[in-house]
Short mmCIF file of C-alpha atoms in Angstrom, two decimals:
data_model
loop_
_atom_site.label_atom_id
_atom_site.label_comp_id
_atom_site.label_asym_id
_atom_site.label_seq_id
_atom_site.Cartn_x
_atom_site.Cartn_y
_atom_site.Cartn_z
CA MET A 1303 109.52 130.31 104.23
CA ILE A 1304 107.80 127.34 102.57
CA VAL A 1305 108.84 124.75 105.18
CA GLU A 1306 107.87 127.13 107.98
CA ALA A 1307 104.46 127.67 106.37
CA LEU A 1308 103.95 123.91 106.13
CA LEU A 1309 104.81 123.44 109.80
CA ALA A 1310 102.67 126.41 110.87
CA VAL A 1311 99.61 125.25 108.93
CA THR A 1312 99.88 121.77 110.45
CA LEU A 1313 100.34 123.14 113.99
CA VAL A 1314 97.43 125.61 113.67
CA SER A 1315 95.30 122.78 112.27
CA ALA A 1316 96.12 120.65 115.29
CA PHE A 1317 95.02 123.37 117.72
CA ALA A 1318 91.87 124.06 115.67
CA VAL A 1319 90.88 120.39 115.90
CA PHE A 1320 91.66 120.33 119.63
CA LEU A 1321 89.09 123.09 120.11
CA ALA A 1322 86.46 121.62 117.77
CA PRO A 1323 83.43 119.63 119.01
CA ASP A 1324 83.82 115.87 118.85
CA LYS A 1325 81.06 115.46 116.27
CA ILE A 1326 83.01 117.38 113.61
CA ALA A 1327 86.59 116.77 114.78
CA GLY A 1328 87.27 113.82 112.46
CA LYS A 1329 85.94 115.52 109.34
CA LEU A 1330 87.69 118.79 110.20
CA ALA A 1331 90.98 116.99 110.82
CA PHE A 1332 90.75 115.21 107.47
CA VAL A 1333 90.05 118.43 105.56
CA LEU A 1334 92.83 120.33 107.33
CA SER A 1335 95.30 117.45 106.84
CA LEU A 1336 94.81 117.83 103.09
CA LEU A 1337 96.53 121.23 103.29
CA PRO A 1338 100.02 119.93 104.20
CA ALA A 1339 99.47 117.00 101.82
CA ALA A 1340 98.77 119.39 98.95
CA GLY A 1341 101.65 121.61 100.09
CA SER A 1342 104.11 118.72 100.10
CA ILE A 1343 103.07 117.63 96.62
CA TRP A 1344 103.56 121.20 95.35
CA MET A 1345 106.98 121.29 97.06
CA TYR A 1346 107.89 118.04 95.32
CA SER A 1347 106.84 119.45 91.95
CA ASP A 1348 108.91 122.61 92.59
CA PHE A 1349 111.92 120.79 94.09
CA ASN A 1350 115.20 122.17 92.75
CA GLY A 1351 117.73 120.82 95.23
CA SER A 1352 120.82 118.82 94.34
CA GLY A 1353 123.41 116.88 96.29
CA ASN A 1354 123.36 115.95 99.96
CA ALA A 1355 122.16 118.36 102.66
CA LEU A 1356 125.09 117.56 104.97
CA LEU A 1357 127.79 117.47 102.31
CA GLY A 1358 127.51 120.88 100.70
CA GLY A 1359 124.56 120.16 98.43
CA LYS A 1360 122.12 122.76 97.17
CA LEU A 1361 119.02 122.65 99.38
CA ALA A 1362 115.47 123.27 98.29
CA PHE A 1363 113.29 125.61 100.39
CA GLU A 1364 116.24 126.43 102.64
CA GLU A 1365 115.86 129.02 105.40
CA THR A 1366 118.41 129.83 108.08
CA PHE A 1367 118.80 132.54 110.68
CA LYS A 1368 120.45 132.88 114.05
CA TRP A 1369 118.14 132.12 116.97
CA VAL A 1370 120.02 132.18 120.28
CA THR A 1371 123.57 131.69 121.53
CA PHE A 1372 124.22 128.95 124.04
CA GLY A 1373 127.74 129.29 125.42
CA PRO A 1374 130.18 129.02 122.51
CA TYR A 1375 127.52 127.62 120.16
CA ALA A 1376 124.95 129.45 118.07
CA LEU A 1377 121.58 127.74 117.86
CA ASN A 1378 120.15 128.47 114.43
CA TRP A 1379 116.80 127.94 112.81
CA HIS A 1380 117.94 125.99 109.76
CA VAL A 1381 115.57 123.99 107.58
CA GLY A 1382 115.81 122.67 104.06
CA LEU A 1383 115.23 119.61 101.90
CA ASP A 1384 117.37 117.38 99.72
CA GLY A 1385 116.60 114.22 97.76
CA ILE A 1386 116.61 112.12 100.95
CA SER A 1387 114.27 114.22 103.07
CA MET A 1388 111.86 115.31 100.31
CA PRO A 1389 110.35 111.82 99.72
CA LEU A 1390 109.95 111.25 103.46
CA LEU A 1391 108.24 114.61 103.92
CA VAL A 1392 105.78 113.73 101.12
CA LEU A 1393 105.22 110.28 102.68
CA THR A 1394 104.36 111.87 106.03
CA ALA A 1395 102.01 114.47 104.58
CA VAL A 1396 100.19 112.00 102.31
CA LEU A 1397 99.86 109.16 104.81
CA THR A 1398 98.42 111.35 107.60
CA PRO A 1399 95.04 112.18 105.96
CA LEU A 1400 94.63 108.51 105.02
CA ALA A 1401 95.30 107.48 108.63
CA ILE A 1402 92.83 110.11 109.86
CA LEU A 1403 90.19 108.79 107.46
CA ALA A 1404 90.84 105.26 108.74
CA ALA A 1405 90.20 106.53 112.28
CA TRP A 1406 86.60 107.57 111.65
CA THR A 1407 85.22 104.11 112.46
CA PRO A 1408 87.32 102.91 115.45
CA ILE A 1409 87.70 106.23 117.32
CA GLN A 1410 84.43 107.09 119.03
CA SER A 1411 85.54 108.89 122.20
CA ARG A 1412 87.46 112.12 122.84
CA GLN A 1413 87.73 112.58 119.10
CA SER A 1414 88.91 116.20 119.11
CA GLN A 1415 91.85 115.26 121.32
CA PHE A 1416 92.71 112.19 119.24
CA PHE A 1417 92.69 113.96 115.89
CA GLY A 1418 94.45 117.00 117.33
CA LEU A 1419 97.26 114.77 118.58
CA MET A 1420 97.50 113.08 115.18
CA LEU A 1421 98.03 116.44 113.49
CA PHE A 1422 100.50 117.55 116.16
CA MET A 1423 102.46 114.35 115.57
CA GLU A 1424 102.45 115.06 111.84
CA MET A 1425 103.90 118.51 112.44
CA SER A 1426 106.67 117.02 114.58
CA LEU A 1427 107.50 114.41 111.94
CA LEU A 1428 107.68 117.05 109.23
CA GLY A 1429 110.11 118.94 111.45
CA VAL A 1430 112.34 115.88 111.90
CA PHE A 1431 112.72 115.48 108.14
CA SER A 1432 113.35 119.16 107.41
CA ALA A 1433 115.44 120.49 110.36
CA LEU A 1434 119.20 120.84 109.82
CA ASP A 1435 120.29 122.33 113.15
CA PHE A 1436 120.77 119.60 115.75
CA PHE A 1437 119.06 121.51 118.56
CA ILE A 1438 115.95 122.18 116.43
CA TRP A 1439 116.04 118.66 115.05
CA PHE A 1440 116.25 117.14 118.53
CA ILE A 1441 113.25 119.18 119.72
CA PHE A 1442 111.15 117.83 116.86
CA TRP A 1443 112.53 114.32 117.48
CA GLU A 1444 111.39 114.36 121.10
CA MET A 1445 108.08 116.06 120.31
CA VAL A 1446 107.03 113.05 118.24
CA LEU A 1447 107.12 110.84 121.33
CA VAL A 1448 104.59 112.85 123.32
CA PRO A 1449 101.50 112.47 121.10
CA MET A 1450 102.39 108.85 120.36
CA TYR A 1451 102.51 108.08 124.09
CA PHE A 1452 99.04 109.54 124.66
CA LEU A 1453 97.56 108.05 121.48
CA ILE A 1454 98.55 104.56 122.64
CA GLY A 1455 97.92 105.12 126.36
CA ILE A 1456 94.42 106.60 126.02
CA TRP A 1457 92.89 105.02 122.91
CA GLY A 1458 94.77 101.71 122.88
CA GLY A 1459 93.76 98.18 123.78
CA PRO A 1460 93.49 96.43 127.17
CA ARG A 1461 97.26 96.61 127.85
CA ARG A 1462 97.63 100.15 126.49
CA LYS A 1463 99.28 101.63 129.58
CA TYR A 1464 101.96 98.94 129.65
CA ALA A 1465 102.62 99.36 125.91
CA ALA A 1466 102.72 103.16 126.12
CA ILE A 1467 105.11 103.19 129.07
CA LYS A 1468 107.36 100.56 127.46
CA PHE A 1469 107.44 102.58 124.25
CA PHE A 1470 108.23 105.79 126.09
CA VAL A 1471 110.98 104.27 128.26
CA TYR A 1472 112.70 102.49 125.37
CA THR A 1473 112.67 105.50 123.06
CA ASN A 1474 113.66 108.01 125.74
CA VAL A 1475 116.62 105.96 126.93
CA ALA A 1476 117.61 105.55 123.29
CA SER A 1477 117.35 109.31 122.74
CA LEU A 1478 119.59 109.94 125.75
CA LEU A 1479 122.21 107.50 124.43
CA MET A 1480 122.11 109.08 120.99
CA PHE A 1481 122.32 112.58 122.47
CA ILE A 1482 125.39 111.69 124.55
CA GLY A 1483 127.13 110.22 121.51
CA PHE A 1484 126.48 113.25 119.33
CA ILE A 1485 127.38 115.84 121.99
CA ALA A 1486 130.64 113.97 122.62
CA LEU A 1487 131.49 114.57 118.97
CA VAL A 1488 130.57 118.25 119.29
CA PHE A 1489 132.84 118.68 122.31
CA GLY A 1490 135.58 116.72 120.56
CA LEU A 1491 135.47 119.17 117.65
CA GLY A 1492 136.28 121.98 120.06
CA ASP A 1493 136.80 125.43 118.55
CA SER A 1494 136.50 124.14 114.98
CA ILE A 1495 132.72 124.64 115.12
CA THR A 1496 130.67 127.50 116.56
CA SER A 1497 127.17 126.13 116.01
CA LEU A 1498 125.16 122.91 116.11
CA ASP A 1499 124.43 123.17 112.41
CA MET A 1500 124.46 119.61 111.09
CA PRO A 1501 126.12 120.36 107.70
CA VAL A 1502 128.90 122.26 109.49
CA ILE A 1503 129.47 119.40 111.95
CA ALA A 1504 129.44 116.79 109.16
CA GLN A 1505 131.99 118.80 107.19
CA ALA A 1506 134.25 119.21 110.24
CA LEU A 1507 134.13 115.49 111.03
CA ASN A 1508 134.86 114.47 107.44
CA ASP A 1509 137.75 116.97 107.31
CA GLY A 1510 139.39 115.23 110.28
CA GLN A 1511 139.02 118.07 112.78
CA LEU A 1512 137.89 115.83 115.66
CA GLY A 1513 140.31 115.91 118.59
CA SER A 1514 140.53 113.96 121.83
CA LEU A 1515 138.04 114.35 124.68
CA GLY A 1516 138.78 113.54 128.32
CA GLY A 1517 141.82 111.51 127.37
CA VAL A 1518 139.94 109.51 124.74
CA GLY A 1519 141.61 109.71 121.34
CA ALA A 1520 139.81 110.84 118.20
CA GLY A 1521 139.57 107.36 116.69
CA THR A 1522 138.14 105.80 119.85
CA LEU A 1523 135.81 108.76 120.36
CA LYS A 1524 134.44 108.33 116.86
CA ALA A 1525 133.81 104.63 117.41
CA LEU A 1526 132.14 105.13 120.80
CA ALA A 1527 129.94 107.96 119.48
CA PHE A 1528 129.06 105.91 116.41
CA PHE A 1529 127.80 102.96 118.45
CA ALA A 1530 126.01 105.18 120.97
CA MET A 1531 124.10 106.77 118.10
CA PHE A 1532 123.69 103.46 116.28
CA ILE A 1533 122.02 101.86 119.30
CA GLY A 1534 120.00 104.99 120.05
CA PHE A 1535 118.64 105.21 116.52
CA GLY A 1536 118.48 101.42 116.21
CA VAL A 1537 115.89 101.24 118.98
CA LYS A 1538 113.62 103.45 116.88
CA VAL A 1539 114.10 101.39 113.69
CA PRO A 1540 113.95 98.86 115.48
CA ILE A 1541 116.82 96.42 115.05
CA VAL A 1542 117.21 93.12 116.87
CA PRO A 1543 117.61 92.88 119.89
CA PHE A 1544 116.06 96.30 120.65
CA HIS A 1545 112.74 95.49 118.96
CA THR A 1546 110.59 94.18 121.80
CA TRP A 1547 108.70 97.45 122.37
CA LEU A 1548 107.34 97.48 118.82
CA PRO A 1549 104.90 94.49 118.80
CA ASP A 1550 103.34 95.61 122.09
CA ALA A 1551 102.94 99.17 120.80
CA HIS A 1552 101.39 98.01 117.54
CA VAL A 1553 99.00 95.49 119.08
CA GLU A 1554 97.68 97.93 121.67
CA ALA A 1555 97.63 101.03 119.45
CA PRO A 1556 94.45 101.85 117.50
CA THR A 1557 94.69 101.26 113.75
CA PRO A 1558 95.45 104.86 112.64
CA VAL A 1559 98.25 105.11 115.19
CA SER A 1560 99.77 101.82 113.97
CA ILE A 1561 99.63 103.22 110.43
CA MET A 1562 101.67 106.29 111.43
CA LEU A 1563 103.98 104.30 113.71
CA ALA A 1564 104.96 101.78 111.02
CA GLY A 1565 104.51 104.07 108.05
CA VAL A 1566 106.52 107.08 109.22
CA MET A 1567 107.80 106.95 112.78
CA LEU A 1568 110.08 103.94 112.27
CA LYS A 1569 111.63 105.81 109.35
CA MET A 1570 112.89 108.40 111.83
CA GLY A 1571 115.40 105.82 113.02
CA THR A 1572 116.71 104.82 109.60
CA TYR A 1573 116.70 108.46 108.43
CA ALA A 1574 118.78 109.45 111.48
CA LEU A 1575 121.20 106.55 110.92
CA LEU A 1576 121.69 107.72 107.35
CA ARG A 1577 122.21 111.36 108.36
CA PHE A 1578 124.36 110.92 111.46
CA ASN A 1579 126.14 107.56 111.39
CA PHE A 1580 126.65 106.95 107.69
CA THR A 1581 127.13 110.56 106.54
CA MET A 1582 129.05 112.07 109.47
CA LEU A 1583 131.12 108.99 110.36
CA PRO A 1584 131.48 106.95 107.14
CA GLY A 1585 134.92 105.69 108.11
CA VAL A 1586 133.63 104.05 111.28
CA ALA A 1587 130.70 102.55 109.39
CA LYS A 1588 133.16 101.07 106.91
CA ASP A 1589 135.41 99.69 109.66
CA TYR A 1590 132.51 97.90 111.34
CA ALA A 1591 130.61 97.02 108.15
CA PHE A 1592 130.63 93.29 108.90
CA ILE A 1593 128.99 93.75 112.31
CA ILE A 1594 126.40 96.18 110.93
CA ALA A 1595 125.58 93.88 108.01
CA LEU A 1596 125.27 90.96 110.42
CA VAL A 1597 122.81 92.95 112.56
CA ALA A 1598 120.85 93.76 109.40
CA VAL A 1599 120.60 90.14 108.25
CA VAL A 1600 119.72 88.89 111.75
CA SER A 1601 116.94 91.49 111.91
CA VAL A 1602 115.63 90.35 108.53
CA ILE A 1603 115.62 86.63 109.36
CA TYR A 1604 114.70 86.81 113.05
CA GLY A 1605 111.89 89.31 112.46
CA ALA A 1606 110.46 87.11 109.71
CA LEU A 1607 110.68 83.96 111.89
CA LEU A 1608 108.91 85.76 114.74
CA ALA A 1609 106.15 86.81 112.33
CA LEU A 1610 105.85 83.19 111.19
CA ALA A 1611 105.13 82.13 114.79
CA GLN A 1612 102.28 84.61 115.39
CA SER A 1613 98.55 83.95 115.34
CA ASP A 1614 97.45 87.61 115.61
CA LEU A 1615 97.26 89.42 112.26
CA LYS A 1616 98.52 92.66 113.77
CA ARG A 1617 101.51 90.97 115.40
CA ILE A 1618 102.33 89.33 112.07
CA VAL A 1619 102.48 92.71 110.34
CA ALA A 1620 104.34 94.24 113.32
CA TYR A 1621 107.16 91.69 113.21
CA SER A 1622 107.23 92.07 109.43
CA SER A 1623 108.34 95.66 110.01
CA VAL A 1624 111.37 94.47 111.99
CA SER A 1625 112.32 92.26 109.06
CA SER A 1626 111.76 94.95 106.43
CA MET A 1627 113.80 97.55 108.30
CA GLY A 1628 116.69 95.09 108.31
CA TYR A 1629 116.87 95.53 104.54
CA VAL A 1630 117.31 99.27 105.03
CA ILE A 1631 120.31 98.71 107.31
CA LEU A 1632 121.86 96.31 104.79
CA GLY A 1633 121.44 98.86 102.02
CA LEU A 1634 123.00 101.63 104.10
CA VAL A 1635 126.10 99.62 104.99
CA ALA A 1636 126.59 98.62 101.35
CA PHE A 1637 127.66 102.26 100.92
CA ASN A 1638 127.07 102.58 97.20
CA MET A 1639 124.50 104.29 95.00
CA TYR A 1640 122.23 101.28 94.70
CA GLY A 1641 122.53 100.24 98.34
CA VAL A 1642 121.97 103.60 100.04
CA GLY A 1643 119.53 104.68 97.34
CA GLY A 1644 117.58 101.45 97.70
CA ALA A 1645 117.57 101.80 101.50
CA THR A 1646 116.10 105.29 101.23
CA PHE A 1647 113.55 104.12 98.66
CA GLN A 1648 112.66 101.20 100.96
CA MET A 1649 111.79 103.71 103.69
CA VAL A 1650 109.11 105.17 101.43
CA ALA A 1651 107.97 101.83 99.99
CA HIS A 1652 107.70 100.18 103.39
CA GLY A 1653 105.90 103.24 104.74
CA LEU A 1654 103.17 102.80 102.15
CA ILE A 1655 102.96 99.00 102.29
CA SER A 1656 103.06 98.67 106.08
CA GLY A 1657 100.50 101.46 106.41
CA LEU A 1658 98.31 99.60 103.93
CA MET A 1659 98.63 96.29 105.79
CA PHE A 1660 97.82 97.77 109.20
CA MET A 1661 94.89 99.63 107.67
CA ALA A 1662 93.53 96.44 106.10
CA VAL A 1663 93.88 94.52 109.36
CA GLY A 1664 92.08 97.39 111.09
CA VAL A 1665 89.16 97.27 108.65
CA ILE A 1666 88.85 93.51 109.19
CA TYR A 1667 88.95 94.01 112.96
CA ASN A 1668 86.30 96.76 112.82
CA THR A 1669 83.93 94.23 111.25
CA THR A 1670 84.88 90.95 112.92
CA HIS A 1671 86.17 92.27 116.28
CA THR A 1672 88.99 89.74 116.22
CA ARG A 1673 92.47 89.60 114.75
CA MET A 1674 93.20 85.95 115.53
CA VAL A 1675 93.94 83.80 112.51
CA SER A 1676 92.16 80.82 114.06
CA ASP A 1677 88.93 82.77 114.66
CA MET A 1678 87.92 83.38 111.06
CA SER A 1679 88.00 82.15 107.50
CA GLY A 1680 86.30 82.86 104.18
CA LEU A 1681 86.23 86.65 104.52
CA ALA A 1682 86.76 87.12 100.78
CA ASP A 1683 83.11 86.50 100.02
CA LYS A 1684 81.95 88.98 102.65
CA MET A 1685 84.53 91.75 102.22
CA PRO A 1686 85.80 91.42 98.63
CA ILE A 1687 87.39 94.87 98.21
CA THR A 1688 89.14 94.83 101.57
CA VAL A 1689 90.43 91.32 101.00
CA ALA A 1690 91.59 92.14 97.46
CA VAL A 1691 93.62 95.09 98.72
CA PHE A 1692 94.98 93.04 101.64
CA VAL A 1693 96.17 90.33 99.24
CA ALA A 1694 97.72 92.91 96.90
CA GLY A 1695 99.50 94.56 99.84
CA ALA A 1696 100.77 91.18 101.05
CA PHE A 1697 102.25 90.46 97.63
CA GLY A 1698 103.82 93.90 97.74
CA TYR A 1699 105.45 92.88 101.02
CA MET A 1700 106.75 89.74 99.31
CA GLY A 1701 108.42 91.86 96.62
CA LEU A 1702 106.05 91.29 93.71
CA PRO A 1703 107.39 93.00 90.55
CA LEU A 1704 105.75 96.29 89.54
CA MET A 1705 105.16 97.16 93.19
CA ALA A 1706 107.24 99.54 95.31
CA GLY A 1707 108.64 96.81 97.58
CA PHE A 1708 110.20 94.95 94.64
CA ALA A 1709 112.01 98.04 93.36
CA ALA A 1710 113.37 98.88 96.82
CA GLU A 1711 114.60 95.37 97.61
CA PHE A 1712 116.08 94.93 94.11
CA PHE A 1713 118.15 98.10 94.52
CA ILE A 1714 119.31 96.97 97.98
CA PHE A 1715 120.31 93.48 96.81
CA VAL A 1716 122.21 94.85 93.81
CA GLY A 1717 123.99 97.33 96.07
CA ALA A 1718 124.86 94.73 98.70
CA PHE A 1719 126.16 92.25 96.16
CA HIS A 1720 128.41 94.81 94.46
CA SER A 1721 129.56 96.62 97.59
CA THR A 1722 133.32 96.99 97.88
CA VAL A 1723 132.82 97.90 101.56
CA LEU A 1724 131.19 94.54 102.35
CA ALA A 1725 133.73 92.75 100.16
CA GLY A 1726 136.44 94.09 102.45
CA THR A 1727 134.91 92.73 105.66
CA VAL A 1728 136.07 89.75 107.70
CA ALA A 1729 133.86 87.50 105.58
CA GLY A 1730 135.88 88.43 102.49
CA THR A 1731 134.50 88.35 98.98
CA ASN A 1732 132.24 85.41 99.82
CA GLY A 1733 130.56 87.70 102.35
CA LEU A 1734 128.80 89.48 99.49
CA ALA A 1735 126.94 86.34 98.49
CA LEU A 1736 126.44 85.37 102.15
CA PHE A 1737 124.82 88.63 103.22
CA THR A 1738 122.77 89.06 100.05
CA GLY A 1739 121.61 85.45 99.95
CA ALA A 1740 120.65 85.39 103.61
CA ALA A 1741 118.67 88.61 103.24
CA MET A 1742 116.94 87.29 100.13
CA PHE A 1743 115.95 84.15 102.04
CA GLY A 1744 113.97 86.46 104.32
CA ILE A 1745 111.55 87.00 101.42
CA VAL A 1746 110.84 83.26 101.38
CA ILE A 1747 109.90 83.37 105.05
CA VAL A 1748 107.77 86.48 104.44
CA ALA A 1749 105.89 84.62 101.71
CA GLY A 1750 105.40 81.69 104.07
CA TYR A 1751 103.72 83.52 106.92
CA LEU A 1752 101.68 85.88 104.76
CA LEU A 1753 100.37 83.13 102.50
CA PHE A 1754 99.55 80.99 105.53
CA ALA A 1755 97.68 83.83 107.24
CA MET A 1756 95.76 84.74 104.08
CA GLN A 1757 94.82 81.13 103.32
CA ARG A 1758 93.45 80.63 106.83
CA THR A 1759 91.55 83.90 107.23
CA LEU A 1760 90.51 85.10 103.79
CA PHE A 1761 89.64 81.98 101.82
CA GLY A 1762 87.69 78.75 102.27
CA PRO A 1763 84.22 78.41 103.82
CA PHE A 1764 83.07 81.37 105.89
CA ARG A 1765 83.53 81.00 109.64
CA LEU A 1766 83.70 83.55 112.44
CA GLU A 1767 84.07 82.78 116.13
CA THR A 1768 82.78 86.20 117.23
CA ASP A 1769 79.07 87.00 117.12
CA TYR A 1770 79.10 89.87 114.62
CA GLU A 1771 77.52 90.44 111.23
CA VAL A 1772 80.17 90.65 108.53
CA GLY A 1773 79.56 92.75 105.43
CA ARG A 1774 81.27 95.16 103.09
CA ALA A 1775 83.26 97.89 104.79
CA SER A 1776 82.10 101.49 104.57
CA PHE A 1777 83.44 103.82 101.87
CA HIS A 1778 85.63 105.84 104.25
CA ASP A 1779 87.30 102.61 105.38
CA VAL A 1780 87.93 101.27 101.89
CA ALA A 1781 88.88 104.51 100.11
CA PRO A 1782 92.27 105.00 101.86
CA LEU A 1783 93.10 101.34 101.20
CA VAL A 1784 92.54 101.83 97.48
CA VAL A 1785 94.59 105.05 97.46
CA LEU A 1786 97.51 103.32 99.20
CA ILE A 1787 97.59 100.29 96.90
CA LEU A 1788 97.52 102.61 93.88
CA LEU A 1789 100.49 104.54 95.30
CA VAL A 1790 102.37 101.27 95.93
CA ILE A 1791 101.81 100.25 92.31
CA LEU A 1792 102.68 103.72 91.00
CA LEU A 1793 106.05 103.71 92.77
CA GLY A 1794 106.68 100.16 91.58
CA VAL A 1795 106.01 101.08 87.96
CA GLN A 1796 107.73 104.48 88.16
CA PRO A 1797 110.36 104.34 90.93
CA ASN A 1798 112.10 107.40 89.47
CA ILE A 1799 109.34 109.52 90.94
CA PHE A 1800 111.61 109.50 94.00
CA TYR A 1801 114.62 107.36 93.11
CA HIS A 1802 116.24 109.90 90.78
CA MET A 1803 116.40 112.59 93.47
CA ILE A 1804 117.47 110.01 96.06
CA GLN A 1805 120.42 108.89 93.93
CA ASP A 1806 121.49 112.48 93.44
CA ALA A 1807 121.55 112.95 97.24
CA VAL A 1808 123.37 109.73 98.15
CA GLY A 1809 126.05 109.79 95.44
CA GLU A 1810 128.57 111.77 97.47
CA MET A 1811 127.97 109.52 100.48
CA ALA A 1812 129.02 106.50 98.44
CA LEU A 1813 132.21 108.28 97.42
CA LEU A 1814 133.10 109.03 101.06
CA ALA A 1815 133.44 105.35 101.95
CA GLY A 1816 134.25 104.01 98.50
CA GLY A 1817 131.45 101.49 98.46
CA GLY A 1818 131.30 101.19 94.69
CA ALA A 1819 128.81 102.35 92.09
#
């Protein structure tokens, strides 16, 4: 009952903060958010799972019991963790208190509601990464959208309503498309399954038990369902061309919401792609590997070029996320230990680095009240700690060795270059060098726009177009920045903190599609 206890504590904490007076809501939320953070770290230390959750692996903290029967299908409460979900659960639980601490300065109205929604969103995210029955998983998946909509729509910037509605419409339509694709597979499996348990469905699909549905053959049904889910999850990642909701959401969202959006929520999309598309339908992923790899590389390059064209620091970091998530897709479609393992590790690494970058931009904005590159320069003399962490985080984004981003991207590039799945695409053997080289070129563009932005805003003579006094940030603004950069370095120096368990969980996936070592 460990996972249930974690969810219950987080949910009760959310309601407690909702009922608390505004003057203590932020401090209470921070203290209560430390409980799931501590719980997740203990769960990591006591983790004894092995293998993949959907492919017959041994799960840690597994609980399952029958809930209700819906027609021919049993809806079960089934939760558990493997080496893929455990790191993401820890990421969620650790990043939330840091985001709450970062909210103390910018959030000055309706604080109990804001912090209560943050904790409710955390509970929903923890559920997404631990649920193994589709019905339960889908409830948690949709529950995440509700607090995010209100957090942007109430506490966001001048265009918050537009951004919140655009976010909600995009993600809800995507959820509907994904739902249709998955349910089509369930109906196609017919009497071979009697529940919506995800491991059971994955096993049935990989055993070839899918039949025809409405005159559509099994092969065509698989392909249609695969792309319905790929687009549905791809919107959440987001991949090009379904990325346009993300910059608006980030720019209008308050800093702590951007931290959770980039740090954890985007990982829902890549996590779901890994679980559903690449684990349940590996044959289809292999058949369309060239198209998927092309989408990945386009997302990397196009996202980086869009970031290069921005003059708003927050938009620069927002488009950087589109580029970074492209690397995850490339690693997944490589379909080998290094590729899929690197993609999963990149989810954690990017969660920390993107959270750090949005937090640093938020601290700068709290002091200067502007995010425009052309409005400021020379901040290093006025805010030395904030600027130092910002620069370190930027180099982490560029893939500096001994930082988490370098380890993740190195694993992905090794996996892509040695992938037998990509070698068998239309591009042939030369496609390996093409895809890997093009993706690596994205790092050059990343270095270009980040170095340009830092040179203009952080160094040189001090100048500020807004009429505000600039000084050192408060302790509660700087402390989470320091914690995050230390975690980024820790994972860069010791990637096996997570990578060992990740490899154990993705090994059988690689064998399914024969993507190589």
